Amino acid sequence: MNINATLIGQSVAFFIFVLFCMKYVWPPIISALREREKKIADGLDAANRAARDLEVAQQQANQKVNEAKGQAAEIIEQANKRAAQIVEDAQAKARAEGDRIKAQAQAEIEQEINTAKDALRARVGVLAVAGAEKILGSTVDANAHAQLVDRLAAEI
């Protein structure tokens, strides 16, 4: 056999094989590669979007946590103010009640003192009339005695 004819036959067969592969084999392989490349690119884009969304969500969560802390501090401050106000109101009421009780006790003391003075005046008047009777040696009638006791009580 002739080597040249073999080489030419092999070249023609190889050329036909390359044409066949280019027409029927390569297009599905290339389309599969392009489709896979597109899926990979879409996956990378989705991962980047998810990373950005995660970062935004973390910032929003941190912001909401800070807002909640601020609101909690404000609520605690208001509660402390309200507690202080309640304590002050209770102290004011206690002082007012104490002053009222003290004034009432003072009035009762004054009344008791006046009652005791009146009783003492009447007793002194009776003793004075009794002493006068003993000195005079006679009894004073009831009307004169009552008038004398009233006059002495008024003077004392």
Coordinates of C-alpha atoms in Angstrom, one line a residue:
M1 CA 0.0 0.0 0.0
N2 CA 1.0 3.4 -0.7
I3 CA 1.7 5.6 2.3
N4 CA 0.5 8.7 0.5
A5 CA -2.9 7.2 -0.2
T6 CA -3.2 6.1 3.4
L7 CA -2.3 9.6 4.6
I8 CA -4.8 11.2 2.3
G9 CA -7.5 8.7 3.3
Q10 CA -6.8 9.2 6.9
S11 CA -6.8 13.0 6.5
V12 CA -10.2 12.9 4.6
A13 CA -11.6 10.6 7.3
F14 CA -10.3 12.9 10.0
F15 CA -11.7 15.9 8.2
I16 CA -15.1 14.2 7.9
F17 CA -14.9 13.2 11.6
V18 CA -14.1 16.8 12.6
L19 CA -17.0 18.1 10.5
F20 CA -19.4 15.5 12.0
C21 CA -18.2 16.5 15.6
M22 CA -18.5 20.2 14.8
K23 CA -22.1 19.7 13.4
Y24 CA -23.5 17.1 15.9
V25 CA -21.3 16.7 19.0
W26 CA -19.9 20.2 19.8
P27 CA -23.1 22.2 19.8
P28 CA -24.8 20.2 22.6
I29 CA -21.5 20.2 24.6
I30 CA -21.0 24.0 24.1
S31 CA -24.7 24.7 25.0
A32 CA -24.4 22.6 28.1
L33 CA -21.2 24.4 29.0
R34 CA -22.8 27.8 28.4
E35 CA -25.9 26.8 30.4
R36 CA -23.6 25.6 33.3
E37 CA -21.6 28.9 33.1
K38 CA -24.9 30.8 33.3
K39 CA -26.1 28.8 36.3
I40 CA -22.8 29.4 38.1
A41 CA -22.9 33.1 37.3
D42 CA -26.5 33.3 38.6
G43 CA -25.5 31.4 41.7
L44 CA -22.7 33.8 42.4
D45 CA -25.0 36.8 41.9
A46 CA -27.5 35.2 44.2
A47 CA -24.8 34.6 46.8
N48 CA -23.7 38.2 46.6
R49 CA -27.2 39.5 46.9
A50 CA -27.8 37.2 49.9
A51 CA -24.6 38.5 51.5
R52 CA -25.7 42.2 51.0
D53 CA -29.2 41.4 52.2
L54 CA -27.7 39.7 55.3
E55 CA -25.6 42.7 56.0
V56 CA -28.6 45.1 55.6
A57 CA -30.7 42.8 57.9
Q58 CA -28.0 42.8 60.5
Q59 CA -27.8 46.6 60.4
Q60 CA -31.5 46.8 60.8
A61 CA -31.5 44.3 63.6
N62 CA -28.8 46.3 65.4
Q63 CA -30.7 49.5 64.9
K64 CA -33.9 47.9 66.3
V65 CA -32.0 46.6 69.3
N66 CA -30.5 50.0 70.0
E67 CA -34.0 51.6 69.6
A68 CA -35.4 49.0 72.0
K69 CA -32.6 49.7 74.5
G70 CA -33.4 53.4 74.3
Q71 CA -37.1 52.8 74.8
A72 CA -36.3 50.5 77.8
A73 CA -34.1 53.2 79.3
E74 CA -36.8 55.8 78.8
I75 CA -39.5 53.5 80.4
I76 CA -37.2 52.8 83.4
E77 CA -36.5 56.6 83.8
Q78 CA -40.3 57.3 83.7
A79 CA -40.9 54.5 86.2
N80 CA -38.2 56.0 88.5
K81 CA -39.8 59.4 88.2
R82 CA -43.2 58.0 89.0
A83 CA -41.9 56.1 92.0
A84 CA -40.2 59.3 93.3
Q85 CA -43.5 61.2 92.8
I86 CA -45.5 58.5 94.6
V87 CA -43.0 58.6 97.5
E88 CA -43.2 62.4 97.6
D89 CA -47.0 62.3 97.6
A90 CA -47.1 59.7 100.3
Q91 CA -44.7 61.8 102.4
A92 CA -46.8 64.9 101.9
K93 CA -50.0 63.1 102.9
A94 CA -48.2 61.7 105.9
R95 CA -47.0 65.1 106.9
A96 CA -50.5 66.6 106.4
E97 CA -52.1 63.8 108.4
G98 CA -49.5 64.2 111.2
D99 CA -50.1 68.0 111.3
R100 CA -53.9 67.3 111.4
I101 CA -53.5 64.8 114.3
K102 CA -51.1 67.2 116.1
A103 CA -53.6 70.1 115.7
Q104 CA -56.4 67.9 116.9
A105 CA -54.4 66.7 119.9
Q106 CA -53.4 70.3 120.7
A107 CA -57.1 71.3 120.5
E108 CA -58.0 68.4 122.9
I109 CA -55.3 69.5 125.3
E110 CA -56.5 73.1 125.2
Q111 CA -60.0 71.9 125.9
E112 CA -58.9 69.6 128.8
I113 CA -56.9 72.6 130.2
N114 CA -59.9 74.8 130.0
T115 CA -62.1 72.2 131.6
A116 CA -59.6 71.7 134.3
K117 CA -59.3 75.4 134.9
D118 CA -63.1 75.7 135.1
A119 CA -63.3 72.8 137.6
L120 CA -60.4 74.3 139.6
R121 CA -62.1 77.7 139.6
A122 CA -65.3 76.2 140.9
R123 CA -63.5 74.2 143.5
V124 CA -61.5 77.3 144.6
G125 CA -64.7 79.2 144.8
V126 CA -66.4 76.5 147.0
L127 CA -63.3 76.4 149.2
A128 CA -63.3 80.2 149.4
V129 CA -67.0 80.3 150.4
A130 CA -66.4 77.5 152.9
G131 CA -63.4 79.4 154.4
A132 CA -65.5 82.6 154.5
E133 CA -68.3 80.7 156.3
K134 CA -65.9 79.4 158.8
I135 CA -64.4 82.9 159.3
L136 CA -67.8 84.5 159.6
G137 CA -69.2 81.7 161.6
S138 CA -72.4 81.6 159.7
T139 CA -73.8 80.0 156.6
V140 CA -74.4 81.9 153.4
D141 CA -77.7 81.1 151.7
A142 CA -77.7 79.0 148.5
N143 CA -78.4 81.9 146.0
A144 CA -75.7 84.1 147.6
H145 CA -73.4 81.1 147.7
A146 CA -73.9 80.4 144.0
Q147 CA -73.5 84.0 143.0
L148 CA -70.3 84.3 145.1
V149 CA -68.9 81.1 143.6
D150 CA -69.6 82.3 140.1
R151 CA -68.1 85.7 140.8
L152 CA -64.9 84.2 142.3
A153 CA -64.7 81.7 139.4
A154 CA -64.9 84.5 136.9
E155 CA -62.2 86.6 138.7
I156 CA -59.8 83.7 138.8

